[in-house]
mmCIF file of C-alpha atoms in Angstrom:
data_model
loop_
_atom_site.group_PDB
_atom_site.id
_atom_site.type_symbol
_atom_site.label_atom_id
_atom_site.label_comp_id
_atom_site.label_asym_id
_atom_site.label_seq_id
_atom_site.Cartn_x
_atom_site.Cartn_y
_atom_site.Cartn_z
ATOM 1 C CA MET B 230 0.000 0.000 0.000
ATOM 2 C CA VAL B 231 1.292 3.470 -0.884
ATOM 3 C CA ILE B 232 0.991 6.076 1.828
ATOM 4 C CA PRO B 233 0.112 9.517 0.524
ATOM 5 C CA PRO B 234 2.485 12.298 1.426
ATOM 6 C CA GLY B 235 1.548 14.035 4.660
ATOM 7 C CA ALA B 236 -0.647 11.159 5.798
ATOM 8 C CA PRO B 237 -0.080 10.107 9.426
ATOM 9 C CA ARG B 238 2.021 6.997 9.889
ATOM 10 C CA LEU B 239 0.549 3.880 11.336
ATOM 11 C CA ALA B 240 1.467 3.053 14.899
ATOM 12 C CA SER B 241 3.446 -0.020 13.816
ATOM 13 C CA PHE B 242 5.899 2.165 11.894
ATOM 14 C CA ARG B 243 6.216 4.896 14.477
ATOM 15 C CA ALA B 244 9.734 5.348 16.013
ATOM 16 C CA PRO B 245 10.013 4.547 19.727
ATOM 17 C CA SER B 246 8.931 7.493 21.840
ATOM 18 C CA GLN B 247 12.010 7.225 24.105
ATOM 19 C CA ASP B 248 15.680 7.151 23.148
ATOM 20 C CA PHE B 249 17.787 4.113 24.145
ATOM 21 C CA ALA B 250 19.843 6.065 26.662
ATOM 22 C CA SER B 251 16.745 7.284 28.502
ATOM 23 C CA ARG B 252 14.979 3.950 28.815
ATOM 24 C CA PRO B 253 15.258 2.354 32.288
ATOM 25 C CA ASP B 254 15.391 -1.148 30.907
ATOM 26 C CA ALA B 255 18.420 -0.257 28.766
ATOM 27 C CA VAL B 256 20.587 -0.461 31.907
ATOM 28 C CA SER B 257 19.028 -3.328 33.750
ATOM 29 C CA GLY B 258 18.355 -5.455 30.677
ATOM 30 C CA ALA B 259 21.976 -5.444 29.482
ATOM 31 C CA ARG B 260 23.406 -6.953 32.683
ATOM 32 C CA VAL B 261 24.819 -10.459 32.600
ATOM 33 C CA GLN B 262 22.875 -12.700 34.930
ATOM 34 C CA GLY B 263 24.199 -15.885 36.453
ATOM 35 C CA GLY B 264 27.449 -15.845 34.445
ATOM 36 C CA ALA B 265 25.730 -16.196 31.020
ATOM 37 C CA CYS B 266 24.943 -13.577 28.337
ATOM 38 C CA GLN B 267 21.378 -12.709 27.477
ATOM 39 C CA LYS B 268 20.242 -14.273 24.212
ATOM 40 C CA PRO B 269 19.597 -11.922 21.277
ATOM 41 C CA GLY B 270 16.007 -13.102 21.007
ATOM 42 C CA SER B 271 15.007 -12.444 24.638
ATOM 43 C CA SER B 272 13.596 -9.433 26.585
ATOM 44 C CA PHE B 273 15.560 -6.210 26.110
ATOM 45 C CA ALA B 274 17.852 -7.307 23.240
ATOM 46 C CA SER B 275 14.875 -8.577 21.232
ATOM 47 C CA GLN B 276 12.855 -5.411 21.838
ATOM 48 C CA PHE B 277 15.877 -3.233 21.027
ATOM 49 C CA GLN B 278 16.400 -5.197 17.809
ATOM 50 C CA GLN B 279 12.784 -4.690 16.817
ATOM 51 C CA ASP B 280 12.931 -0.985 17.653
ATOM 52 C CA GLY B 281 16.136 -0.608 15.659
ATOM 53 C CA PHE B 282 14.727 -2.226 12.557
ATOM 54 C CA SER B 283 11.471 -0.303 12.774
ATOM 55 C CA ALA B 284 13.129 3.059 13.502
ATOM 56 C CA GLY B 285 15.512 3.166 10.578
ATOM 57 C CA PRO B 286 19.319 3.307 10.111
ATOM 58 C CA ALA B 287 20.102 5.400 13.221
ATOM 59 C CA LYS B 288 18.593 2.873 15.607
ATOM 60 C CA GLY B 289 20.054 0.037 13.585
ATOM 61 C CA ALA B 290 23.532 1.481 14.049
ATOM 62 C CA GLN B 291 22.951 1.753 17.825
ATOM 63 C CA PHE B 292 21.815 -1.847 17.942
ATOM 64 C CA LYS B 293 24.918 -2.938 16.038
ATOM 65 C CA GLN B 294 27.163 -1.038 18.458
ATOM 66 C CA PHE B 295 25.341 -2.560 21.390
ATOM 67 C CA MET B 296 25.802 -6.103 20.063
ATOM 68 C CA GLU B 297 29.478 -5.462 19.310
ATOM 69 C CA GLY B 298 30.014 -4.121 22.827
ATOM 70 C CA LEU B 299 28.189 -7.096 24.285
ATOM 71 C CA SER B 300 30.358 -9.435 22.231
ATOM 72 C CA GLU B 301 33.500 -7.776 23.608
ATOM 73 C CA VAL B 302 32.198 -8.211 27.157
ATOM 74 C CA VAL B 303 31.622 -11.920 26.505
ATOM 75 C CA LYS B 304 35.156 -12.316 25.132
ATOM 76 C CA GLU B 305 36.662 -10.566 28.159
ATOM 77 C CA LEU B 306 34.665 -12.745 30.542
ATOM 78 C CA GLN B 307 35.859 -15.852 28.715
ATOM 79 C CA GLN B 308 39.468 -14.677 28.996
ATOM 80 C CA ILE B 309 39.041 -14.059 32.718
ATOM 81 C CA VAL B 310 37.586 -17.549 33.185
ATOM 82 C CA GLN B 311 40.517 -19.088 31.281
ATOM 83 C CA MET B 312 43.028 -17.116 33.377
ATOM 84 C CA LEU B 313 41.385 -18.253 36.612
ATOM 85 C CA GLN B 314 41.340 -21.881 35.475
ATOM 86 C CA THR B 315 45.020 -21.694 34.463
ATOM 87 C CA SER B 316 45.955 -20.086 37.775
ATOM 88 C CA LEU B 317 44.054 -22.658 39.821
ATOM 89 C CA SER B 318 45.480 -25.612 37.901
ATOM 90 C CA GLY B 319 49.006 -24.194 38.171
ATOM 91 C CA GLY B 320 48.637 -23.700 41.936
ATOM 92 C CA ALA B 321 47.441 -27.283 42.379
ATOM 93 C CA ALA B 322 50.413 -28.603 40.392
ATOM 94 C CA SER B 323 52.824 -26.502 42.465
ATOM 95 C CA ALA B 324 51.334 -27.804 45.716
ATOM 96 C CA ASP B 325 51.683 -31.390 44.485
ATOM 97 C CA SER B 326 55.335 -30.896 43.522
ATOM 98 C CA THR B 327 56.112 -29.224 46.860
ATOM 99 C CA ALA B 328 54.520 -32.052 48.796
ATOM 100 C CA GLY B 329 56.557 -34.540 46.803
ATOM 101 C CA ALA B 330 59.794 -32.674 47.435
ATOM 102 C CA GLN B 331 59.156 -32.628 51.184
ATOM 103 C CA ALA B 332 58.262 -36.265 51.461
ATOM 104 C CA PRO B 333 60.389 -38.071 54.064
ATOM 105 C CA SER B 334 63.015 -40.476 52.832
ATOM 106 C CA GLY B 335 61.694 -43.211 55.073
ATOM 107 C CA VAL B 336 64.942 -43.667 56.975
ATOM 108 C CA SER B 337 64.046 -43.163 60.606
ATOM 109 C CA GLY B 338 66.615 -41.380 62.747
ATOM 110 C CA ALA B 339 69.185 -41.045 59.972
ATOM 111 C CA SER B 340 70.814 -37.664 59.394
ATOM 112 C CA SER B 341 71.844 -36.529 55.928
ATOM 113 C CA THR B 342 74.666 -34.478 57.387
ATOM 114 C CA GLY B 343 76.488 -37.568 58.582
ATOM 115 C CA ALA B 344 76.525 -36.429 62.208
ATOM 116 C CA PRO B 345 77.259 -39.262 64.645
ATOM 117 C CA SER B 346 74.409 -40.610 66.717
ATOM 118 C CA SER B 347 74.346 -40.602 70.492
ATOM 119 C CA THR B 348 75.721 -43.701 72.189
ATOM 120 C CA GLY B 349 73.007 -43.452 74.827
ATOM 121 C CA GLY B 350 75.457 -43.963 77.695
ATOM 122 C CA ALA B 351 76.929 -41.515 80.168
ATOM 123 C CA SER B 352 79.841 -39.566 78.742
ATOM 124 C CA GLY B 353 83.202 -39.881 80.383
ATOM 125 C CA ALA B 354 85.363 -37.031 81.593
ATOM 126 C CA GLY B 355 87.263 -36.974 78.314
ATOM 127 C CA ASP B 356 84.276 -36.958 75.942
ATOM 128 C CA SER B 357 84.088 -33.162 75.814
ATOM 129 C CA PHE B 358 87.733 -32.935 74.770
ATOM 130 C CA GLN B 359 87.471 -34.917 71.532
ATOM 131 C CA ALA B 360 85.911 -32.377 69.152
ATOM 132 C CA GLY B 361 88.221 -30.092 67.224
ATOM 133 C CA SER B 362 91.450 -32.059 67.832
ATOM 134 C CA ALA B 363 92.567 -31.468 64.250
ATOM 135 C CA GLN B 364 92.352 -27.681 64.454
ATOM 136 C CA SER B 365 95.563 -25.804 63.763
ATOM 137 C CA ALA B 366 97.537 -23.931 66.391
ATOM 138 C CA GLY B 367 96.300 -20.436 67.084
ATOM 139 C CA ALA B 368 92.739 -21.135 65.915
ATOM 140 C CA THR B 369 89.990 -20.155 68.321
ATOM 141 C CA GLY B 370 88.168 -23.492 68.106
ATOM 142 C CA ASP B 371 84.790 -24.522 69.492
ATOM 143 C CA MET B 372 84.080 -24.220 73.176
ATOM 144 C CA PRO B 373 84.077 -27.633 74.920
ATOM 145 C CA LYS B 374 80.848 -28.811 76.523
ATOM 146 C CA GLY B 375 80.061 -29.523 80.144
ATOM 147 C CA GLU B 376 81.434 -28.141 83.382
ATOM 148 C CA VAL B 377 85.030 -27.977 82.148
ATOM 149 C CA GLY B 378 83.844 -26.029 79.113
ATOM 150 C CA ASP B 379 82.098 -23.533 81.401
ATOM 151 C CA TRP B 380 85.290 -23.023 83.420
ATOM 152 C CA ILE B 381 87.337 -22.500 80.263
ATOM 153 C CA LYS B 382 84.806 -20.003 78.915
ATOM 154 C CA GLN B 383 84.873 -17.966 82.140
ATOM 155 C CA ALA B 384 88.650 -17.970 82.249
ATOM 156 C CA MET B 385 88.962 -16.941 78.605
ATOM 157 C CA GLU B 386 86.606 -14.004 79.113
ATOM 158 C CA ILE B 387 88.725 -12.796 82.023
ATOM 159 C CA LEU B 388 91.951 -13.351 80.067
ATOM 160 C CA LYS B 389 90.583 -11.493 77.054
ATOM 161 C CA ALA B 390 89.640 -8.543 79.282
ATOM 162 C CA ALA B 391 93.205 -8.632 80.640
ATOM 163 C CA GLY B 392 94.621 -8.324 77.119
ATOM 164 C CA VAL B 393 95.442 -11.917 76.205
ATOM 165 C CA PRO B 394 94.693 -12.434 72.464
ATOM 166 C CA VAL B 395 91.912 -14.918 71.850
ATOM 167 C CA ASP B 396 93.879 -16.711 69.123
ATOM 168 C CA LYS B 397 96.562 -17.563 71.675
ATOM 169 C CA MET B 398 94.244 -19.702 73.796
ATOM 170 C CA ASN B 399 92.484 -22.392 71.812
ATOM 171 C CA PRO B 400 89.743 -23.732 74.138
ATOM 172 C CA GLN B 401 89.990 -27.250 72.720
ATOM 173 C CA ASP B 402 93.729 -27.372 73.421
ATOM 174 C CA ILE B 403 93.174 -26.034 76.945
ATOM 175 C CA ALA B 404 90.649 -28.846 77.444
ATOM 176 C CA LYS B 405 93.171 -31.465 76.224
ATOM 177 C CA ILE B 406 95.757 -30.254 78.714
ATOM 178 C CA ILE B 407 93.186 -30.370 81.516
ATOM 179 C CA GLU B 408 92.192 -33.922 80.618
ATOM 180 C CA HIS B 409 95.749 -35.236 80.616
ATOM 181 C CA GLU B 410 96.922 -33.255 83.639
ATOM 182 C CA SER B 411 94.012 -33.711 86.086
ATOM 183 C CA SER B 412 91.126 -35.520 84.291
ATOM 184 C CA GLY B 413 89.028 -32.418 85.061
ATOM 185 C CA ASN B 414 89.525 -32.558 88.868
ATOM 186 C CA PRO B 415 90.167 -29.071 90.370
ATOM 187 C CA ASN B 416 91.530 -30.670 93.564
ATOM 188 C CA ALA B 417 94.037 -32.970 91.852
ATOM 189 C CA ILE B 418 97.565 -32.909 93.312
ATOM 190 C CA ASN B 419 100.685 -34.802 92.254
ATOM 191 C CA LEU B 420 102.759 -35.978 95.209
ATOM 192 C CA THR B 421 105.126 -38.285 93.326
ATOM 193 C CA ASP B 422 106.924 -36.298 90.597
ATOM 194 C CA GLN B 423 110.075 -34.172 90.848
ATOM 195 C CA ASN B 424 108.094 -31.045 91.663
ATOM 196 C CA ALA B 425 106.614 -32.802 94.680
ATOM 197 C CA LYS B 426 110.112 -33.922 95.762
ATOM 198 C CA ASN B 427 111.194 -30.290 95.478
ATOM 199 C CA GLY B 428 108.376 -29.262 97.800
ATOM 200 C CA THR B 429 106.187 -27.636 95.150
ATOM 201 C CA PRO B 430 103.700 -30.253 93.983
ATOM 202 C CA SER B 431 101.564 -29.696 90.908
ATOM 203 C CA ILE B 432 98.061 -28.632 91.967
ATOM 204 C CA GLY B 433 94.662 -28.051 90.413
ATOM 205 C CA LEU B 434 92.960 -28.343 87.063
ATOM 206 C CA MET B 435 96.041 -27.641 84.919
ATOM 207 C CA GLN B 436 98.589 -28.850 87.513
ATOM 208 C CA THR B 437 100.550 -25.672 88.130
ATOM 209 C CA ILE B 438 103.077 -25.415 90.914
ATOM 210 C CA GLN B 439 102.571 -22.666 93.473
ATOM 211 C CA PRO B 440 105.472 -20.417 92.339
ATOM 212 C CA THR B 441 104.281 -20.503 88.710
ATOM 213 C CA PHE B 442 100.700 -19.860 89.770
ATOM 214 C CA ASP B 443 101.728 -16.887 91.901
ATOM 215 C CA ALA B 444 103.764 -15.423 89.036
ATOM 216 C CA PHE B 445 100.958 -15.589 86.433
ATOM 217 C CA LYS B 446 97.718 -15.239 88.392
ATOM 218 C CA LEU B 447 95.535 -12.178 87.909
ATOM 219 C CA PRO B 448 94.408 -9.900 90.751
ATOM 220 C CA GLY B 449 91.362 -11.319 92.489
ATOM 221 C CA HIS B 450 92.054 -14.828 91.106
ATOM 222 C CA ASP B 451 94.592 -16.157 93.601
ATOM 223 C CA ASN B 452 93.144 -19.547 94.605
ATOM 224 C CA ILE B 453 95.191 -22.301 92.948
ATOM 225 C CA ARG B 454 92.409 -24.850 93.526
ATOM 226 C CA ASN B 455 89.731 -22.647 91.980
ATOM 227 C CA PRO B 456 89.328 -24.068 88.431
ATOM 228 C CA VAL B 457 88.925 -20.680 86.745
ATOM 229 C CA ASP B 458 91.865 -19.146 88.604
ATOM 230 C CA ASN B 459 94.026 -22.172 87.790
ATOM 231 C CA ILE B 460 93.217 -21.935 84.065
ATOM 232 C CA ILE B 461 93.993 -18.206 84.037
ATOM 233 C CA ALA B 462 97.464 -18.660 85.510
ATOM 234 C CA ALA B 463 98.293 -21.718 83.381
ATOM 235 C CA VAL B 464 97.220 -20.080 80.109
ATOM 236 C CA ARG B 465 99.203 -16.917 80.842
ATOM 237 C CA TYR B 466 102.241 -19.081 81.578
ATOM 238 C CA ALA B 467 101.805 -21.064 78.327
ATOM 239 C CA VAL B 468 101.413 -17.904 76.243
ATOM 240 C CA ASP B 469 104.434 -16.296 77.902
ATOM 241 C CA ARG B 470 106.723 -19.326 77.483
ATOM 242 C CA TYR B 471 105.500 -20.992 74.270
ATOM 243 C CA GLY B 472 103.652 -18.212 72.433
ATOM 244 C CA SER B 473 100.254 -19.889 72.717
ATOM 245 C CA VAL B 474 98.515 -22.814 74.373
ATOM 246 C CA SER B 475 98.630 -24.690 71.060
ATOM 247 C CA ASN B 476 102.439 -24.513 71.022
ATOM 248 C CA THR B 477 102.933 -26.308 74.356
ATOM 249 C CA PRO B 478 104.949 -29.568 74.065
ATOM 250 C CA GLY B 479 101.992 -31.818 74.872
ATOM 251 C CA ILE B 480 99.679 -30.344 72.194
ATOM 252 C CA GLN B 481 102.448 -30.309 69.594
ATOM 253 C CA ALA B 482 103.278 -33.953 70.352
ATOM 254 C CA MET B 483 99.617 -35.023 70.062
ATOM 255 C CA ASN B 484 99.195 -33.146 66.774
ATOM 256 C CA SER B 485 102.187 -34.991 65.349
ATOM 257 C CA GLY B 486 100.831 -38.384 66.432
ATOM 258 C CA SER B 487 102.904 -38.826 69.606
ATOM 259 C CA GLY B 488 101.769 -39.108 73.211
ATOM 260 C CA TYR B 489 101.089 -36.202 75.534
ATOM 261 C CA VAL B 490 103.952 -34.677 77.490
ATOM 262 C CA GLY B 491 103.754 -32.176 80.335
ATOM 263 C CA TYR B 492 104.328 -28.497 79.857
#
C-alpha cells in the first residue's frame, strides 16, 4: 500500500517514543545474569532489535554497536575464566610438587649431614675434649661442653679482658691439657713427681706449681684450687713461654701423632 504524502504513519511504523539512553530497561536489561549472556532473542535485546529495525538506520547502528560491545564483554569474561582456570590448575600442580619434594626419605633417625648418633650412655670425663682435635695452632676453636667447658669459657673471658689475644688460647687445646693433667679434677695434686720432691707439687685443674701460679695469676684470682683461677694462671704461663697454648709440648706432640707430654 502506498501512503500519501503528509498522511499520518501507522502506529506499527512509528519510532520509539524514548531514546535508548533514557529507557530504564536499557541499563538493567543489558546486565549479565548468572554468568551467562542474554540471548539476542530475549527481553531487552529482542525489543531493542525490533525498535532498531522499525526506527531506521540510526537505531540500527545503535543496535549494532550494542551487540558489538556485548560481544567484547563476553570475550573478556571468557578470557578471565581461562586465566582463573590456568591459575588454579598451576597452583594445584605446584602444591603437588612441593609435597613430593618434602616427602620423608623413610629412613628413621638417619641424618643426611652424617653427624654421629648418640651412644646413649653416660659420657666420660674426656668426651668433651674430643671435638676439634685437628684444628691448627692459634685457631679459636669450638668451646668444649660440660662443666670444664664452662670453666674454660669464664677464664677466657677474664683473660681477654686482661689483654690476652683470643687466638693464643684455643679452648679445645686447653681442654686437652686439663684432661691429661688432672682428668678435670680441680683438687688434683701430684705428690710423686720431681716437683713434689722439690716441695712444690703440681696442683689443680692444669697442675701448676705454686710459684708458677703466683707469678701468672691475675688480681682477684689467687686460689690455685679454683678451676677458673688455675686456668687463668696456666694459660698466661703457656702464652708467655711458648707463644700460645697450642704450642705447648703436649699439644704439639699429640698433633704430630705422639703421646702427651707435660708443659
